[in-house]
Structure formats: C-alpha cells, structure tokens
Amino acid sequence: MASLRSLWTGLVLLGMLGMLGVLQTAAQAQILLSDFQQEKFMGRWFSAGLASNSSWFREKKASMSMCSTVVAPSADGGLNLTSTFLRKDQCETWTMQLQPSENPGSYSYQSPRWGHTSLISVVEVNYDEYALLDTKGIDHDFHMATLYSRTQTLRAELKEKFSTFCKVQGFTEDTIVFPPQTDKCLKEKE
C-alpha cells in the first residue's frame, strides 16, 4: 500500500512539474525586456507576421498585404507608430500614439475610434532584424501577435519562431498570417 501511495505521489508530482513547464513556457512569452533600448527600436519595420483573435482580422486576413511602420519617439517619452498599408488599391497611413508604461518595452494604446485600451509589449527583439510584439486588450477581448522585420524578406527560421510564439500564446495555425509583399506603399529606404 505504501508503494502504491509513493507511485501516486510521484505521478502527481510529475504531472505538476509537467504543468509548470507548460505554464513557464507561456509565461516566458510574457517576460518583459528589462534591457529594452527604445532608441534602437526606432526606424522602419515591416509587418511580416500577424495573428489575432479578432473577427475583423479573420474576415480580412486573406486580403492583407505587408505594411511598413515607422517607429519614432513622441514628446511624452512614448512612441508614434506610423503605418502605411494598401487598402482598396490605395495607400493609407495611420498613426498610433503609444504611451510608456512602467515596464521597459511596454506601452499602452487607447483607440480614438473605439475608446478601448490595449497593452503592447515588445517581448523579443534583435534591433537589426526582427521584433516580436504581443498586444492584449485591457478593457476588451483582443489579442494580437506581431512580427516586425527590418526587411521585406523573412528568413524561414523567423517564420517558425513567430509561429511557435503564436501557438504558445494560444493562437491556432489558421489565425497566423504572413502577409505577402506588395510593390505599392512599401519603401525599403526612406
């Protein structure tokens, strides 16, 4: 009887350790960058990968194309993200004003159109090549992952990294998009 109890105790502990590993993996994706260097994050990025739980995103993902985003400092210490994208065969530009939060690489954004607030966090970055961003609604059900690239061409390893990141965040394969490049609206150099 004692050995059966030891076996069950061992199995329960093993199960808990396994669960902790899963939780740790999910939590690792949320680790904030204590050494985030905002000035190195500035400049042009391309939206190379996207995933979202939004119904709007699911409806539009087939018609999405890569957009370019210029990250610049704002007067309040936050960031201005100015994105240029193709919509109905026209180039449109949209600017998001991100407010700094208490954590490095983490910003809040309030949508002027909907009034909703989201938390945008840079969870991994190689300032010369790519950045992984995680966006979660604070007062609404919204979750988005973004892969920024410094170039329009993306290495296969980065696609795999982004897909893995998205799946850890709970996104399914059908919610992950790698928007195709377009000649319109994108400029490699300013």
PDB file of C-alpha atoms in Angstrom:
ATOM      1  CA  MET A   1       0.000   0.000   0.000  1.00  0.00           C
ATOM      2  CA  ALA A   2       2.864   2.397   0.793  1.00  0.00           C
ATOM      3  CA  SER A   3       4.431   1.767  -2.618  1.00  0.00           C
ATOM      4  CA  LEU A   4       1.100   2.496  -4.339  1.00  0.00           C
ATOM      5  CA  ARG A   5       0.894   5.785  -2.402  1.00  0.00           C
ATOM      6  CA  SER A   6       4.502   6.600  -3.419  1.00  0.00           C
ATOM      7  CA  LEU A   7       3.676   5.808  -7.025  1.00  0.00           C
ATOM      8  CA  TRP A   8       0.639   8.117  -6.974  1.00  0.00           C
ATOM      9  CA  THR A   9       2.610  10.848  -5.225  1.00  0.00           C
ATOM     10  CA  GLY A  10       5.348  10.527  -7.840  1.00  0.00           C
ATOM     11  CA  LEU A  11       2.821  10.674 -10.705  1.00  0.00           C
ATOM     12  CA  VAL A  12       1.092  13.710  -9.199  1.00  0.00           C
ATOM     13  CA  LEU A  13       4.445  15.484  -8.760  1.00  0.00           C
ATOM     14  CA  LEU A  14       5.485  14.555 -12.294  1.00  0.00           C
ATOM     15  CA  GLY A  15       2.178  15.904 -13.610  1.00  0.00           C
ATOM     16  CA  MET A  16       2.617  19.121 -11.645  1.00  0.00           C
ATOM     17  CA  LEU A  17       6.152  19.553 -12.961  1.00  0.00           C
ATOM     18  CA  GLY A  18       4.896  18.998 -16.495  1.00  0.00           C
ATOM     19  CA  MET A  19       2.162  21.567 -15.930  1.00  0.00           C
ATOM     20  CA  LEU A  20       4.696  24.005 -14.518  1.00  0.00           C
ATOM     21  CA  GLY A  21       6.765  23.534 -17.675  1.00  0.00           C
ATOM     22  CA  VAL A  22       3.754  24.438 -19.825  1.00  0.00           C
ATOM     23  CA  LEU A  23       2.964  27.432 -17.618  1.00  0.00           C
ATOM     24  CA  GLN A  24       6.596  28.503 -17.631  1.00  0.00           C
ATOM     25  CA  THR A  25       6.677  28.344 -21.448  1.00  0.00           C
ATOM     26  CA  ALA A  26       3.548  30.519 -21.668  1.00  0.00           C
ATOM     27  CA  ALA A  27       4.934  32.902 -19.063  1.00  0.00           C
ATOM     28  CA  GLN A  28       8.261  33.175 -20.861  1.00  0.00           C
ATOM     29  CA  ALA A  29       6.452  34.711 -23.820  1.00  0.00           C
ATOM     30  CA  GLN A  30       5.260  37.440 -21.439  1.00  0.00           C
ATOM     31  CA  ILE A  31       8.670  38.250 -19.986  1.00  0.00           C
ATOM     32  CA  LEU A  32       9.273  41.930 -20.332  1.00  0.00           C
ATOM     33  CA  LEU A  33      12.572  43.116 -21.690  1.00  0.00           C
ATOM     34  CA  SER A  34      14.367  44.731 -18.775  1.00  0.00           C
ATOM     35  CA  ASP A  35      17.156  45.814 -21.129  1.00  0.00           C
ATOM     36  CA  PHE A  36      14.861  47.194 -23.858  1.00  0.00           C
ATOM     37  CA  GLN A  37      16.546  50.067 -25.706  1.00  0.00           C
ATOM     38  CA  GLN A  38      13.846  52.271 -27.175  1.00  0.00           C
ATOM     39  CA  GLU A  39      16.268  54.287 -29.325  1.00  0.00           C
ATOM     40  CA  LYS A  40      17.411  51.111 -31.119  1.00  0.00           C
ATOM     41  CA  PHE A  41      13.772  50.164 -31.754  1.00  0.00           C
ATOM     42  CA  MET A  42      13.209  53.351 -33.778  1.00  0.00           C
ATOM     43  CA  GLY A  43      13.083  53.322 -37.544  1.00  0.00           C
ATOM     44  CA  ARG A  44      11.338  51.370 -40.285  1.00  0.00           C
ATOM     45  CA  TRP A  45       9.822  47.935 -39.724  1.00  0.00           C
ATOM     46  CA  PHE A  46       7.697  45.712 -41.971  1.00  0.00           C
ATOM     47  CA  SER A  47       4.723  43.712 -40.687  1.00  0.00           C
ATOM     48  CA  ALA A  48       5.996  40.263 -41.617  1.00  0.00           C
ATOM     49  CA  GLY A  49       3.677  38.193 -39.419  1.00  0.00           C
ATOM     50  CA  LEU A  50       0.340  38.702 -37.676  1.00  0.00           C
ATOM     51  CA  ALA A  51      -2.047  36.658 -35.553  1.00  0.00           C
ATOM     52  CA  SER A  52      -5.232  37.786 -33.837  1.00  0.00           C
ATOM     53  CA  ASN A  53      -8.405  36.584 -32.151  1.00  0.00           C
ATOM     54  CA  SER A  54     -10.353  39.445 -33.733  1.00  0.00           C
ATOM     55  CA  SER A  55     -13.295  38.587 -36.000  1.00  0.00           C
ATOM     56  CA  TRP A  56     -12.318  41.551 -38.190  1.00  0.00           C
ATOM     57  CA  PHE A  57      -8.845  40.051 -38.613  1.00  0.00           C
ATOM     58  CA  ARG A  58     -10.232  36.640 -39.612  1.00  0.00           C
ATOM     59  CA  GLU A  59     -12.509  38.273 -42.194  1.00  0.00           C
ATOM     60  CA  LYS A  60      -9.737  40.414 -43.746  1.00  0.00           C
ATOM     61  CA  LYS A  61      -6.647  38.177 -43.438  1.00  0.00           C
ATOM     62  CA  ALA A  62      -6.896  36.794 -46.981  1.00  0.00           C
ATOM     63  CA  SER A  63      -6.699  40.300 -48.463  1.00  0.00           C
ATOM     64  CA  MET A  64      -3.925  41.610 -46.193  1.00  0.00           C
ATOM     65  CA  SER A  65      -0.558  42.612 -47.545  1.00  0.00           C
ATOM     66  CA  MET A  66       2.647  43.639 -45.822  1.00  0.00           C
ATOM     67  CA  CYS A  67       2.705  47.175 -44.478  1.00  0.00           C
ATOM     68  CA  SER A  68       5.561  49.379 -43.343  1.00  0.00           C
ATOM     69  CA  THR A  69       5.690  51.052 -39.947  1.00  0.00           C
ATOM     70  CA  VAL A  70       7.984  53.851 -38.884  1.00  0.00           C
ATOM     71  CA  VAL A  71       8.620  53.994 -35.138  1.00  0.00           C
ATOM     72  CA  ALA A  72       9.547  57.458 -33.836  1.00  0.00           C
ATOM     73  CA  PRO A  73       9.778  58.982 -30.362  1.00  0.00           C
ATOM     74  CA  SER A  74       6.911  61.097 -29.078  1.00  0.00           C
ATOM     75  CA  ALA A  75       7.267  64.174 -26.902  1.00  0.00           C
ATOM     76  CA  ASP A  76       5.935  62.342 -23.814  1.00  0.00           C
ATOM     77  CA  GLY A  77       8.567  59.583 -23.936  1.00  0.00           C
ATOM     78  CA  GLY A  78       6.300  57.180 -25.752  1.00  0.00           C
ATOM     79  CA  LEU A  79       6.264  56.115 -29.380  1.00  0.00           C
ATOM     80  CA  ASN A  80       4.482  57.099 -32.564  1.00  0.00           C
ATOM     81  CA  LEU A  81       3.907  54.144 -34.894  1.00  0.00           C
ATOM     82  CA  THR A  82       3.045  55.388 -38.376  1.00  0.00           C
ATOM     83  CA  SER A  83       1.924  52.561 -40.653  1.00  0.00           C
ATOM     84  CA  THR A  84       1.425  52.743 -44.395  1.00  0.00           C
ATOM     85  CA  PHE A  85      -0.651  49.992 -45.967  1.00  0.00           C
ATOM     86  CA  LEU A  86      -2.604  49.112 -49.095  1.00  0.00           C
ATOM     87  CA  ARG A  87      -6.386  49.363 -48.747  1.00  0.00           C
ATOM     88  CA  LYS A  88      -8.756  49.175 -51.697  1.00  0.00           C
ATOM     89  CA  ASP A  89      -5.846  49.729 -54.091  1.00  0.00           C
ATOM     90  CA  GLN A  90      -4.890  52.972 -52.303  1.00  0.00           C
ATOM     91  CA  CYS A  91      -2.046  53.691 -49.874  1.00  0.00           C
ATOM     92  CA  GLU A  92      -3.295  54.737 -46.447  1.00  0.00           C
ATOM     93  CA  THR A  93      -1.360  55.957 -43.441  1.00  0.00           C
ATOM     94  CA  TRP A  94      -2.378  55.546 -39.824  1.00  0.00           C
ATOM     95  CA  THR A  95      -0.533  56.667 -36.685  1.00  0.00           C
ATOM     96  CA  MET A  96      -0.822  55.081 -33.254  1.00  0.00           C
ATOM     97  CA  GLN A  97       0.391  57.032 -30.239  1.00  0.00           C
ATOM     98  CA  LEU A  98       1.759  54.661 -27.602  1.00  0.00           C
ATOM     99  CA  GLN A  99       2.147  55.805 -24.018  1.00  0.00           C
ATOM    100  CA  PRO A 100       5.029  54.361 -21.988  1.00  0.00           C
ATOM    101  CA  SER A 101       4.172  52.011 -19.134  1.00  0.00           C
ATOM    102  CA  GLU A 102       6.216  51.245 -16.046  1.00  0.00           C
ATOM    103  CA  ASN A 103       7.943  48.308 -17.766  1.00  0.00           C
ATOM    104  CA  PRO A 104      10.626  48.787 -20.449  1.00  0.00           C
ATOM    105  CA  GLY A 105       9.347  47.880 -23.924  1.00  0.00           C
ATOM    106  CA  SER A 106       5.718  48.018 -22.802  1.00  0.00           C
ATOM    107  CA  TYR A 107       3.218  50.670 -23.904  1.00  0.00           C
ATOM    108  CA  SER A 108      -0.483  51.390 -23.664  1.00  0.00           C
ATOM    109  CA  TYR A 109      -2.613  52.461 -26.583  1.00  0.00           C
ATOM    110  CA  GLN A 110      -6.102  53.910 -26.477  1.00  0.00           C
ATOM    111  CA  SER A 111      -8.054  53.638 -29.693  1.00  0.00           C
ATOM    112  CA  PRO A 112      -9.537  57.051 -30.559  1.00  0.00           C
ATOM    113  CA  ARG A 113     -12.187  55.310 -32.636  1.00  0.00           C
ATOM    114  CA  TRP A 114     -13.382  52.699 -30.111  1.00  0.00           C
ATOM    115  CA  GLY A 115     -12.068  54.051 -26.809  1.00  0.00           C
ATOM    116  CA  HIS A 116     -10.560  50.661 -25.914  1.00  0.00           C
ATOM    117  CA  THR A 117      -7.154  50.423 -24.240  1.00  0.00           C
ATOM    118  CA  SER A 118      -4.551  47.801 -25.131  1.00  0.00           C
ATOM    119  CA  LEU A 119      -1.152  46.908 -23.715  1.00  0.00           C
ATOM    120  CA  ILE A 120       1.552  46.447 -26.376  1.00  0.00           C
ATOM    121  CA  SER A 121       4.756  44.725 -25.266  1.00  0.00           C
ATOM    122  CA  VAL A 122       7.951  44.027 -27.154  1.00  0.00           C
ATOM    123  CA  VAL A 123       8.709  40.516 -25.886  1.00  0.00           C
ATOM    124  CA  GLU A 124      11.763  39.760 -28.017  1.00  0.00           C
ATOM    125  CA  VAL A 125      13.906  41.913 -30.253  1.00  0.00           C
ATOM    126  CA  ASN A 126      17.018  41.829 -32.391  1.00  0.00           C
ATOM    127  CA  TYR A 127      17.142  45.517 -33.279  1.00  0.00           C
ATOM    128  CA  ASP A 128      18.809  44.849 -36.651  1.00  0.00           C
ATOM    129  CA  GLU A 129      16.466  42.104 -37.819  1.00  0.00           C
ATOM    130  CA  TYR A 130      13.144  41.418 -36.049  1.00  0.00           C
ATOM    131  CA  ALA A 131      10.838  42.139 -33.113  1.00  0.00           C
ATOM    132  CA  LEU A 132       8.036  40.065 -31.568  1.00  0.00           C
ATOM    133  CA  LEU A 133       5.176  42.114 -30.104  1.00  0.00           C
ATOM    134  CA  ASP A 134       2.254  40.969 -28.006  1.00  0.00           C
ATOM    135  CA  THR A 135      -0.886  43.124 -27.770  1.00  0.00           C
ATOM    136  CA  LYS A 136      -3.685  42.436 -25.303  1.00  0.00           C
ATOM    137  CA  GLY A 137      -6.850  44.350 -24.642  1.00  0.00           C
ATOM    138  CA  ILE A 138      -7.084  45.705 -21.115  1.00  0.00           C
ATOM    139  CA  ASP A 139     -10.790  46.533 -21.176  1.00  0.00           C
ATOM    140  CA  HIS A 140     -11.865  44.343 -24.097  1.00  0.00           C
ATOM    141  CA  ASP A 141     -11.292  40.862 -25.536  1.00  0.00           C
ATOM    142  CA  PHE A 142      -8.498  41.453 -28.023  1.00  0.00           C
ATOM    143  CA  HIS A 143      -5.204  39.638 -28.517  1.00  0.00           C
ATOM    144  CA  MET A 144      -2.697  40.103 -31.321  1.00  0.00           C
ATOM    145  CA  ALA A 145       0.845  38.984 -32.015  1.00  0.00           C
ATOM    146  CA  THR A 146       3.029  40.852 -34.497  1.00  0.00           C
ATOM    147  CA  LEU A 147       6.333  40.006 -36.128  1.00  0.00           C
ATOM    148  CA  TYR A 148       8.199  43.074 -37.338  1.00  0.00           C
ATOM    149  CA  SER A 149      11.119  42.692 -39.729  1.00  0.00           C
ATOM    150  CA  ARG A 150      13.665  45.289 -40.817  1.00  0.00           C
ATOM    151  CA  THR A 151      13.414  43.940 -44.381  1.00  0.00           C
ATOM    152  CA  GLN A 152      10.585  42.690 -46.559  1.00  0.00           C
ATOM    153  CA  THR A 153      12.246  39.295 -46.915  1.00  0.00           C
ATOM    154  CA  LEU A 154      11.873  37.000 -43.925  1.00  0.00           C
ATOM    155  CA  ARG A 155      14.110  34.056 -43.052  1.00  0.00           C
ATOM    156  CA  ALA A 156      12.318  30.712 -42.592  1.00  0.00           C
ATOM    157  CA  GLU A 157      13.674  30.471 -39.029  1.00  0.00           C
ATOM    158  CA  LEU A 158      11.892  33.706 -38.107  1.00  0.00           C
ATOM    159  CA  LYS A 159       8.622  32.440 -39.550  1.00  0.00           C
ATOM    160  CA  GLU A 160       8.988  29.316 -37.430  1.00  0.00           C
ATOM    161  CA  LYS A 161       9.893  31.383 -34.342  1.00  0.00           C
ATOM    162  CA  PHE A 162       6.801  33.532 -34.840  1.00  0.00           C
ATOM    163  CA  SER A 163       4.524  30.520 -35.399  1.00  0.00           C
ATOM    164  CA  THR A 164       5.828  28.891 -32.211  1.00  0.00           C
ATOM    165  CA  PHE A 165       5.393  32.142 -30.266  1.00  0.00           C
ATOM    166  CA  CYS A 166       1.809  32.448 -31.531  1.00  0.00           C
ATOM    167  CA  LYS A 167       0.914  28.879 -30.613  1.00  0.00           C
ATOM    168  CA  VAL A 168       2.293  29.357 -27.079  1.00  0.00           C
ATOM    169  CA  GLN A 169       0.012  32.419 -26.877  1.00  0.00           C
ATOM    170  CA  GLY A 170      -2.992  30.245 -27.801  1.00  0.00           C
ATOM    171  CA  PHE A 171      -3.343  31.149 -31.476  1.00  0.00           C
ATOM    172  CA  THR A 172      -4.139  28.380 -33.942  1.00  0.00           C
ATOM    173  CA  GLU A 173      -2.477  27.843 -37.317  1.00  0.00           C
ATOM    174  CA  ASP A 174      -5.461  29.361 -39.164  1.00  0.00           C
ATOM    175  CA  THR A 175      -5.119  32.657 -37.236  1.00  0.00           C
ATOM    176  CA  ILE A 176      -1.449  33.174 -38.197  1.00  0.00           C
ATOM    177  CA  VAL A 177      -0.731  35.181 -41.351  1.00  0.00           C
ATOM    178  CA  PHE A 178       2.482  36.096 -43.159  1.00  0.00           C
ATOM    179  CA  PRO A 179       1.219  38.953 -45.363  1.00  0.00           C
ATOM    180  CA  PRO A 180       2.603  38.944 -48.890  1.00  0.00           C
ATOM    181  CA  GLN A 181       4.851  41.740 -50.097  1.00  0.00           C
ATOM    182  CA  THR A 182       3.418  44.330 -52.410  1.00  0.00           C
ATOM    183  CA  ASP A 183       5.174  46.864 -54.608  1.00  0.00           C
ATOM    184  CA  LYS A 184       2.648  49.514 -53.634  1.00  0.00           C
ATOM    185  CA  CYS A 185       3.055  51.586 -50.465  1.00  0.00           C
ATOM    186  CA  LEU A 186       6.282  49.919 -49.287  1.00  0.00           C
ATOM    187  CA  LYS A 187       9.668  51.522 -49.467  1.00  0.00           C
ATOM    188  CA  GLU A 188      12.796  49.692 -48.331  1.00  0.00           C
ATOM    189  CA  LYS A 189      14.598  53.033 -47.853  1.00  0.00           C
ATOM    190  CA  GLU A 190      13.234  56.416 -46.942  1.00  0.00           C
TER     191      GLU A 190
END
